[in-house]
C-alpha cells in the first residue's frame, strides 16, 4: 500500500492558527500513530492534533475513523502488518490505541520511540477484556471507571496512567454507560496528553490479583434468557446490560424469554414492590402492553418486542402462545442454562463471519414456479429417495460430494447466477442434543455461499464446493438473535423467517431407503431448510430426495429436475474434463420437445408474393368497397389503388429501384396511405418519418439511411426544415396539380421491376432507447408470413383504426391486416389519438371493430373507459404488444362489459415483427396477472437459450432467439451489428436466428 507522507514541518504548518495557544502545555511537536475506530478515536485524534501532535498514520477499524482520517489528510494503513512496515520506515514517538479492534504485537507497539497507550472502558484491573460496561451492569455495580494504560505483552495488563471515575445510575443501560465512558475517555486522554507534554505523567502497576477478565466470546448466563426463579433484581440488570440502543450493534445477546417452543425479545422489565407468592414463572396478569410474572422474589412487569425492535401486543402474544393467566413460563434448570451459555460461547467467534454473509443476503430466483392466478397456502411434500445411477461405482462419501456439486452447477445453469447463496442445514452439536432451548436459540439454517465458474471443469468446481463445506463446518451456526442485534440486518424482512432462502441443502446421516412414494411428511431431523425447495443428500448411501412446497412447485417438475440432475451426472462421468457449462442437463426427449416439437409451425403461405399484391387482390375482388376513411373523405379500393399506381409510376420514373429507401413524412391522411402503397408498388422500401418527432431525430435518420427521395406534405416540410430538404429530392403529395395525375392507373408489374418477396418492404428505425437508432430492413416475404399466419385471415371484414404512427412496425399490421381481408381503415386526427376520452368517443362513433394498442395505451384506454362507461358494441378485437401485458382491474372490467371483444397479446421485436401470439380466454376473471405471450406463429421458431447457447429446461428463463420466416434481413449500414445479432442457427441448417436480448420461459 502506497502512503503519501508529509514531513513534520509541513504537517505542523497545517494546524489551525491558535491551536498551540489554546494548549500551552504542548511544549514541542510529538509524532504519533492512532489505532482504533468510532467517534471516540476521532475525538482523541482531533484532541492530539489540537495539542500539537503530528499524526503520521492511522490504522482504522471502521469507516467512521477512516473517513475522518481521509478528510484530515492522515495516511491510512490497512493492516497491522502495514502499520509495522510504516513504523520501520518512519518511527513515531507514541502509539495511541483507542477502541482498538486489533491486537498489536510487541514488534509493533515496541517501535514507538517513547511508548504506547491503550484506552479501556473499565476500571482495570477489574473488568479487563471486552464489553466491560455490560458485565459491570450485570454485576449491579454502582461505581465504575475508565482507564488509560501502557501497552505491554498482555491484554489490558499494562501500567495505569489515567483512571477517571464514572458513577452508574440505577437506570443506566449499556448505551448510557458507554456514553458516560465516552466522555470520560476524552477527558482522560486530555489528562494523558498534558502529562506527556509536561513530562509529569505517572504510572502505577495494576494489582493483578484483583483482575477479572472477560474474553470476547463470553456470554451472559443462559445467553440472556430470563430465569424467573432468580431474584427479580437480576432480571432488569440483564435487560439494562444488554440494551445498546436502536442504532448500535449488540455484541452479546438479547434479553429474551422462552415462551413455549419460541423465544421472544424482552424490551423492558420493571420490578414491582409486591410479591404474589406464586411459583416462579407464573403468569399473573396479561395486559395489552405487558405481562405480570412471578419471580424468585418480587413480581415483574415484562414488555416484549419483535425482531425489528417494535413493541409486541402482549395479549396477542399470549393468544399465539396458548397462554392464559395462571399459566406458567418455562423455568430453566442450571444444566439447561449452562448448555445454552456454552452453545452461544462456542459460536461467538464466528459472529462476524455470519454477519458479513447475512449483510450480503441474496435470494435466488428459482425458475420453475407454477403459474397460478392467486397465492395458495404452503403444501409441504417430500419425494421418495433416488439413487444417482451414474455414480454407482463411487463411495457414498464421493457420491455426496458429486451430488451437492452437481446440484449447485445445475442451479447456476438454470438461473444464470454464478454467485449462489442458499440455505444450509448446519451439523448438529451432539453435546447439546436434546436441549430444546438450545435448538430454538440457534439458527437451524445458515447461508451457504459458493461461486460456480461455469468455465471450469467438474473437479475444479467440486474443490470450490468442498472448501465452502469445510468453512460451513468450521463456523457451524449463529445465535438466532444475531439478526435482531445488528442494525444492518434487523430491517431485512426475509431474515425474520426461519427459512430466509427459497433453496436449501441438507446433508443427513439418517438411514435412508430408495423405496417409497411421494409423501406429505418429513422424517425427523430432515426439516427443510429452503422455503421453496430443499435438496437432501444421505451420506450413508449417496441417495437424494426433495422437500418442496407443492403449492408453488409441481411434483411433475420435481420429476423433471431429477432427470436433469441424472443427465448432468452422466455427462460428468462420461467426460469430467469439459467445462461444466457444456454438460447436458436435458434428457434427449425434453431436448427434442423444446427444439423440435414446440417449433413444428410449418404452414403454406404465398412466400413469393409482395405485400401490395394482397391489396391488389382485394381491389380485383371488390373495387367499390371502401378502403380508407378520414373525416369526410372516403376512398374505395379501386380509387386508392389508382392513386397509388399513378404515384408509383412517377416514382419509378424518378429511379426508384428494389431495396431503395424512400422516405415518407406526412400527417395522417389518405395521402399518407397512398404514399406507402406507391412506394411498395414502385419497388422501394418505405422509410417512415413522423412529423411529430424532433427535427434532430428526423435528420439523424435521413443522414443514416440516405434516401434520394422524400414524400411529404406541409407538416413534413416544417418538421424536417429547409437544411434537410436540400439534400433530398422532394415529392410533395399536397400539390393541387401533381405531375403524375395523368400517368397510368395500372398496377406496376413487380417482375418487370425486378422486385421479389426477398426485397425490402420497409426500413423502420428503432427508438434508440438502448443506444443509437438502427434501421431494420424487413423484406416482403417476412411480412407476408405474418399476415398469412393470423387466425383471423379470411374472417369478416373489420373496421380497423389506424392508431399507431408509421414509425412503429405495428402500423404495418393496422394497414395491411385490414386490407388483406377487404376491411376499412379508419384514420383519425393526432389530437384524438392523444386524448383517450376523445378516442373512446371516436371508436364508438366510427364503429371500430379492431384496435391495435400498445399496452401503455391500452391501460389508459381502459382507465378512460372506467371513468366514462362508454359502451363499444362494435368492438371485436384488441391486439396489444410492445411491453409486458398486465391484467389490471380496469382492463378486466372493460372486457367483462364487452364479452364479444377478445384480447390478443402479441410479442415480437422490431427485428422480427410479431412472432408469438396468445388469445386470452373470454372470461377475464381467469386471466393471470401477467398473461403469457403465447406460442410461435406459423413458420416461426422460438428458442430459449442460456448464456452459452444451450436450450434451457421448461420453466427456466433463457434469452429468446427467433428463427424462421419472420426474421429481418439485418440493420441498414451496420454489418458488424447485423453479424452480432443475426446469427446462423445451430439447430436448423440454413436458418438464421435473431438474438432478441429479451428473457422468457416456457410456463411449467
mmCIF file of C-alpha atoms in Angstrom, residues 517-741:
data_model
loop_
_atom_site.group_PDB
_atom_site.id
_atom_site.type_symbol
_atom_site.label_atom_id
_atom_site.label_comp_id
_atom_site.label_asym_id
_atom_site.label_seq_id
_atom_site.Cartn_x
_atom_site.Cartn_y
_atom_site.Cartn_z
ATOM 1 C CA UNK A 517 -43.651 -42.861 -2.818
ATOM 2 C CA UNK A 518 -44.268 -39.166 -2.608
ATOM 3 C CA UNK A 519 -45.241 -38.242 0.921
ATOM 4 C CA UNK A 520 -46.551 -35.201 2.736
ATOM 5 C CA UNK A 521 -44.325 -35.605 5.792
ATOM 6 C CA UNK A 522 -40.657 -35.261 6.613
ATOM 7 C CA UNK A 523 -38.694 -37.632 8.757
ATOM 8 C CA UNK A 524 -37.215 -36.412 11.990
ATOM 9 C CA UNK A 525 -34.045 -34.445 11.569
ATOM 10 C CA UNK A 526 -34.685 -33.595 7.930
ATOM 11 C CA UNK A 527 -36.807 -30.469 8.207
ATOM 12 C CA UNK A 528 -36.428 -28.458 5.001
ATOM 13 C CA UNK A 529 -34.007 -25.549 5.133
ATOM 14 C CA UNK A 530 -35.344 -23.990 1.923
ATOM 15 C CA UNK A 531 -38.682 -22.213 1.987
ATOM 16 C CA UNK A 532 -39.475 -23.498 -1.517
ATOM 17 C CA UNK A 533 -37.167 -26.445 -2.143
ATOM 18 C CA UNK A 534 -34.623 -28.459 -0.174
ATOM 19 C CA UNK A 535 -32.171 -30.888 -1.728
ATOM 20 C CA UNK A 536 -31.375 -33.602 0.826
ATOM 21 C CA UNK A 537 -28.451 -35.990 0.403
ATOM 22 C CA UNK A 538 -27.809 -39.052 2.564
ATOM 23 C CA UNK A 539 -24.148 -39.723 3.349
ATOM 24 C CA UNK A 540 -24.788 -43.395 4.127
ATOM 25 C CA UNK A 541 -25.552 -44.441 0.566
ATOM 26 C CA UNK A 542 -25.348 -41.260 -1.532
ATOM 27 C CA UNK A 543 -29.078 -41.154 -2.257
ATOM 28 C CA UNK A 544 -31.038 -37.918 -2.522
ATOM 29 C CA UNK A 545 -34.562 -36.594 -2.296
ATOM 30 C CA UNK A 546 -36.506 -33.337 -2.408
ATOM 31 C CA UNK A 547 -38.635 -31.420 0.081
ATOM 32 C CA UNK A 548 -40.800 -28.834 -1.648
ATOM 33 C CA UNK A 549 -43.830 -26.589 -1.447
ATOM 34 C CA UNK A 550 -46.284 -28.239 -3.837
ATOM 35 C CA UNK A 551 -48.447 -25.116 -3.947
ATOM 36 C CA UNK A 552 -45.656 -23.416 -5.890
ATOM 37 C CA UNK A 553 -43.657 -26.296 -7.327
ATOM 38 C CA UNK A 554 -45.494 -29.134 -9.049
ATOM 39 C CA UNK A 555 -44.480 -32.757 -8.347
ATOM 40 C CA UNK A 556 -44.045 -33.199 -12.109
ATOM 41 C CA UNK A 557 -41.376 -30.511 -12.030
ATOM 42 C CA UNK A 558 -39.583 -32.400 -9.272
ATOM 43 C CA UNK A 559 -39.507 -35.427 -11.565
ATOM 44 C CA UNK A 560 -38.059 -33.312 -14.379
ATOM 45 C CA UNK A 561 -35.367 -31.884 -12.101
ATOM 46 C CA UNK A 562 -34.431 -35.399 -11.037
ATOM 47 C CA UNK A 563 -33.985 -36.342 -14.687
ATOM 48 C CA UNK A 564 -31.956 -33.180 -15.320
ATOM 49 C CA UNK A 565 -29.642 -33.963 -12.413
ATOM 50 C CA UNK A 566 -29.212 -37.566 -13.526
ATOM 51 C CA UNK A 567 -28.413 -36.381 -17.077
ATOM 52 C CA UNK A 568 -25.838 -33.907 -15.788
ATOM 53 C CA UNK A 569 -24.158 -36.599 -13.686
ATOM 54 C CA UNK A 570 -23.973 -38.956 -16.654
ATOM 55 C CA UNK A 571 -22.236 -36.168 -18.537
ATOM 56 C CA UNK A 572 -19.735 -35.752 -15.704
ATOM 57 C CA UNK A 573 -18.849 -39.426 -15.593
ATOM 58 C CA UNK A 574 -18.588 -39.551 -19.393
ATOM 59 C CA UNK A 575 -16.290 -36.527 -19.716
ATOM 60 C CA UNK A 576 -15.308 -34.858 -16.448
ATOM 61 C CA UNK A 577 -12.787 -32.604 -18.166
ATOM 62 C CA UNK A 578 -15.227 -30.481 -20.152
ATOM 63 C CA UNK A 579 -16.365 -27.078 -18.854
ATOM 64 C CA UNK A 580 -19.458 -27.570 -16.731
ATOM 65 C CA UNK A 581 -21.324 -25.053 -18.900
ATOM 66 C CA UNK A 582 -21.202 -27.656 -21.700
ATOM 67 C CA UNK A 583 -22.671 -30.520 -19.690
ATOM 68 C CA UNK A 584 -26.052 -31.641 -20.970
ATOM 69 C CA UNK A 585 -28.837 -31.189 -18.466
ATOM 70 C CA UNK A 586 -31.732 -32.049 -20.774
ATOM 71 C CA UNK A 587 -32.681 -35.649 -21.489
ATOM 72 C CA UNK A 588 -32.962 -36.381 -25.196
ATOM 73 C CA UNK A 589 -36.771 -36.394 -25.134
ATOM 74 C CA UNK A 590 -37.040 -32.973 -23.470
ATOM 75 C CA UNK A 591 -34.404 -31.516 -25.767
ATOM 76 C CA UNK A 592 -36.312 -32.750 -28.822
ATOM 77 C CA UNK A 593 -39.539 -31.349 -27.381
ATOM 78 C CA UNK A 594 -38.027 -27.892 -26.879
ATOM 79 C CA UNK A 595 -36.102 -27.655 -30.122
ATOM 80 C CA UNK A 596 -38.392 -29.529 -32.472
ATOM 81 C CA UNK A 597 -41.889 -30.278 -31.176
ATOM 82 C CA UNK A 598 -42.616 -26.742 -29.979
ATOM 83 C CA UNK A 599 -41.326 -25.400 -33.287
ATOM 84 C CA UNK A 600 -43.426 -27.537 -35.610
ATOM 85 C CA UNK A 601 -45.062 -24.472 -37.112
ATOM 86 C CA UNK A 602 -44.596 -25.096 -40.832
ATOM 87 C CA UNK A 603 -47.533 -23.877 -42.918
ATOM 88 C CA UNK A 604 -48.092 -22.869 -46.515
ATOM 89 C CA UNK A 605 -48.164 -19.184 -47.383
ATOM 90 C CA UNK A 606 -47.616 -17.191 -50.600
ATOM 91 C CA UNK A 607 -43.934 -16.711 -49.917
ATOM 92 C CA UNK A 608 -43.285 -15.375 -53.413
ATOM 93 C CA UNK A 609 -45.828 -12.523 -53.310
ATOM 94 C CA UNK A 610 -45.139 -8.923 -52.354
ATOM 95 C CA UNK A 611 -47.270 -7.230 -49.724
ATOM 96 C CA UNK A 612 -49.054 -4.845 -52.056
ATOM 97 C CA UNK A 613 -50.138 -7.764 -54.227
ATOM 98 C CA UNK A 614 -52.513 -8.835 -51.415
ATOM 99 C CA UNK A 615 -54.055 -5.379 -51.576
ATOM 100 C CA UNK A 616 -54.370 -5.648 -55.346
ATOM 101 C CA UNK A 617 -56.213 -8.960 -54.971
ATOM 102 C CA UNK A 618 -58.848 -7.164 -52.874
ATOM 103 C CA UNK A 619 -59.054 -4.439 -55.498
ATOM 104 C CA UNK A 620 -59.924 -7.035 -58.110
ATOM 105 C CA UNK A 621 -62.475 -8.713 -55.815
ATOM 106 C CA UNK A 622 -64.313 -5.599 -54.578
ATOM 107 C CA UNK A 623 -63.094 -2.378 -56.236
ATOM 108 C CA UNK A 624 -66.068 -0.389 -54.936
ATOM 109 C CA UNK A 625 -65.605 -1.368 -51.299
ATOM 110 C CA UNK A 626 -64.363 1.461 -49.094
ATOM 111 C CA UNK A 627 -60.667 1.030 -48.228
ATOM 112 C CA UNK A 628 -59.927 4.131 -46.154
ATOM 113 C CA UNK A 629 -61.876 6.853 -44.357
ATOM 114 C CA UNK A 630 -60.511 10.095 -42.964
ATOM 115 C CA UNK A 631 -63.073 12.555 -41.656
ATOM 116 C CA UNK A 632 -65.351 13.170 -44.642
ATOM 117 C CA UNK A 633 -63.003 11.751 -47.253
ATOM 118 C CA UNK A 634 -63.544 8.162 -48.381
ATOM 119 C CA UNK A 635 -61.549 6.161 -50.904
ATOM 120 C CA UNK A 636 -62.639 2.850 -52.356
ATOM 121 C CA UNK A 637 -60.171 0.074 -53.015
ATOM 122 C CA UNK A 638 -60.251 0.951 -56.696
ATOM 123 C CA UNK A 639 -59.697 4.670 -56.080
ATOM 124 C CA UNK A 640 -56.911 4.108 -53.589
ATOM 125 C CA UNK A 641 -55.224 1.655 -55.934
ATOM 126 C CA UNK A 642 -55.444 4.025 -58.893
ATOM 127 C CA UNK A 643 -53.934 6.934 -56.936
ATOM 128 C CA UNK A 644 -51.155 4.752 -55.609
ATOM 129 C CA UNK A 645 -50.419 3.337 -59.070
ATOM 130 C CA UNK A 646 -50.086 6.773 -60.687
ATOM 131 C CA UNK A 647 -47.706 7.903 -57.973
ATOM 132 C CA UNK A 648 -45.808 4.597 -58.228
ATOM 133 C CA UNK A 649 -45.236 5.091 -61.960
ATOM 134 C CA UNK A 650 -43.896 8.564 -61.160
ATOM 135 C CA UNK A 651 -41.515 7.141 -58.545
ATOM 136 C CA UNK A 652 -40.322 4.512 -60.998
ATOM 137 C CA UNK A 653 -39.610 7.284 -63.473
ATOM 138 C CA UNK A 654 -37.606 9.069 -60.766
ATOM 139 C CA UNK A 655 -35.396 5.998 -60.486
ATOM 140 C CA UNK A 656 -36.805 4.042 -57.540
ATOM 141 C CA UNK A 657 -35.392 0.514 -57.533
ATOM 142 C CA UNK A 658 -35.889 -2.579 -55.347
ATOM 143 C CA UNK A 659 -34.373 -2.197 -51.850
ATOM 144 C CA UNK A 660 -34.051 1.568 -52.305
ATOM 145 C CA UNK A 661 -35.275 3.520 -49.250
ATOM 146 C CA UNK A 662 -37.889 6.171 -49.988
ATOM 147 C CA UNK A 663 -38.651 8.470 -47.055
ATOM 148 C CA UNK A 664 -42.224 9.458 -46.260
ATOM 149 C CA UNK A 665 -43.072 12.253 -43.812
ATOM 150 C CA UNK A 666 -46.772 13.153 -43.773
ATOM 151 C CA UNK A 667 -49.573 13.769 -41.326
ATOM 152 C CA UNK A 668 -52.311 11.143 -41.053
ATOM 153 C CA UNK A 669 -54.300 11.447 -44.246
ATOM 154 C CA UNK A 670 -55.356 9.464 -47.319
ATOM 155 C CA UNK A 671 -52.242 10.893 -48.996
ATOM 156 C CA UNK A 672 -50.120 9.102 -46.393
ATOM 157 C CA UNK A 673 -51.542 5.648 -47.197
ATOM 158 C CA UNK A 674 -51.364 6.436 -50.929
ATOM 159 C CA UNK A 675 -47.673 7.201 -50.442
ATOM 160 C CA UNK A 676 -46.974 3.945 -48.582
ATOM 161 C CA UNK A 677 -48.681 1.855 -51.257
ATOM 162 C CA UNK A 678 -46.986 3.766 -54.070
ATOM 163 C CA UNK A 679 -43.506 3.203 -52.644
ATOM 164 C CA UNK A 680 -44.171 -0.543 -52.351
ATOM 165 C CA UNK A 681 -45.613 -0.759 -55.854
ATOM 166 C CA UNK A 682 -42.587 1.103 -57.256
ATOM 167 C CA UNK A 683 -40.308 -1.486 -55.667
ATOM 168 C CA UNK A 684 -38.911 0.757 -52.945
ATOM 169 C CA UNK A 685 -38.788 0.305 -49.180
ATOM 170 C CA UNK A 686 -40.764 2.932 -47.302
ATOM 171 C CA UNK A 687 -38.800 4.801 -44.633
ATOM 172 C CA UNK A 688 -41.338 6.398 -42.252
ATOM 173 C CA UNK A 689 -40.615 9.750 -40.597
ATOM 174 C CA UNK A 690 -43.148 11.056 -38.094
ATOM 175 C CA UNK A 691 -43.520 14.861 -38.422
ATOM 176 C CA UNK A 692 -44.259 14.960 -34.679
ATOM 177 C CA UNK A 693 -40.705 13.796 -33.910
ATOM 178 C CA UNK A 694 -37.912 16.253 -33.055
ATOM 179 C CA UNK A 695 -36.145 17.683 -36.068
ATOM 180 C CA UNK A 696 -32.756 16.390 -34.880
ATOM 181 C CA UNK A 697 -34.051 12.806 -34.704
ATOM 182 C CA UNK A 698 -35.541 13.023 -38.218
ATOM 183 C CA UNK A 699 -32.314 14.415 -39.625
ATOM 184 C CA UNK A 700 -30.344 11.656 -37.906
ATOM 185 C CA UNK A 701 -32.444 9.029 -39.687
ATOM 186 C CA UNK A 702 -32.147 10.821 -43.038
ATOM 187 C CA UNK A 703 -28.387 11.062 -42.662
ATOM 188 C CA UNK A 704 -28.049 7.364 -41.846
ATOM 189 C CA UNK A 705 -30.464 5.949 -44.446
ATOM 190 C CA UNK A 706 -29.534 8.495 -47.161
ATOM 191 C CA UNK A 707 -32.762 8.203 -49.204
ATOM 192 C CA UNK A 708 -32.738 10.007 -52.544
ATOM 193 C CA UNK A 709 -36.492 10.641 -52.490
ATOM 194 C CA UNK A 710 -38.831 12.058 -49.863
ATOM 195 C CA UNK A 711 -42.631 12.083 -49.991
ATOM 196 C CA UNK A 712 -44.016 14.782 -47.721
ATOM 197 C CA UNK A 713 -46.650 17.429 -47.064
ATOM 198 C CA UNK A 714 -46.518 20.826 -45.383
ATOM 199 C CA UNK A 715 -46.214 19.244 -41.921
ATOM 200 C CA UNK A 716 -43.322 17.112 -43.118
ATOM 201 C CA UNK A 717 -41.540 20.097 -44.637
ATOM 202 C CA UNK A 718 -41.881 22.057 -41.403
ATOM 203 C CA UNK A 719 -40.667 19.145 -39.280
ATOM 204 C CA UNK A 720 -37.574 18.482 -41.381
ATOM 205 C CA UNK A 721 -36.531 22.053 -42.103
ATOM 206 C CA UNK A 722 -35.000 23.560 -45.209
ATOM 207 C CA UNK A 723 -31.498 22.248 -44.494
ATOM 208 C CA UNK A 724 -32.607 18.604 -44.528
ATOM 209 C CA UNK A 725 -34.808 19.102 -47.582
ATOM 210 C CA UNK A 726 -31.874 20.484 -49.549
ATOM 211 C CA UNK A 727 -30.181 17.067 -49.563
ATOM 212 C CA UNK A 728 -33.085 15.043 -50.964
ATOM 213 C CA UNK A 729 -35.498 15.146 -53.924
ATOM 214 C CA UNK A 730 -38.930 16.071 -52.567
ATOM 215 C CA UNK A 731 -42.242 14.780 -53.909
ATOM 216 C CA UNK A 732 -44.997 16.947 -52.432
ATOM 217 C CA UNK A 733 -48.210 14.932 -52.097
ATOM 218 C CA UNK A 734 -50.255 18.034 -51.252
ATOM 219 C CA UNK A 735 -49.745 19.699 -54.611
ATOM 220 C CA UNK A 736 -53.009 20.591 -56.328
ATOM 221 C CA UNK A 737 -51.842 19.514 -59.785
ATOM 222 C CA UNK A 738 -49.478 16.574 -59.347
ATOM 223 C CA UNK A 739 -47.342 15.738 -62.343
ATOM 224 C CA UNK A 740 -48.348 12.091 -62.007
ATOM 225 C CA UNK A 741 -52.075 12.778 -62.274
#
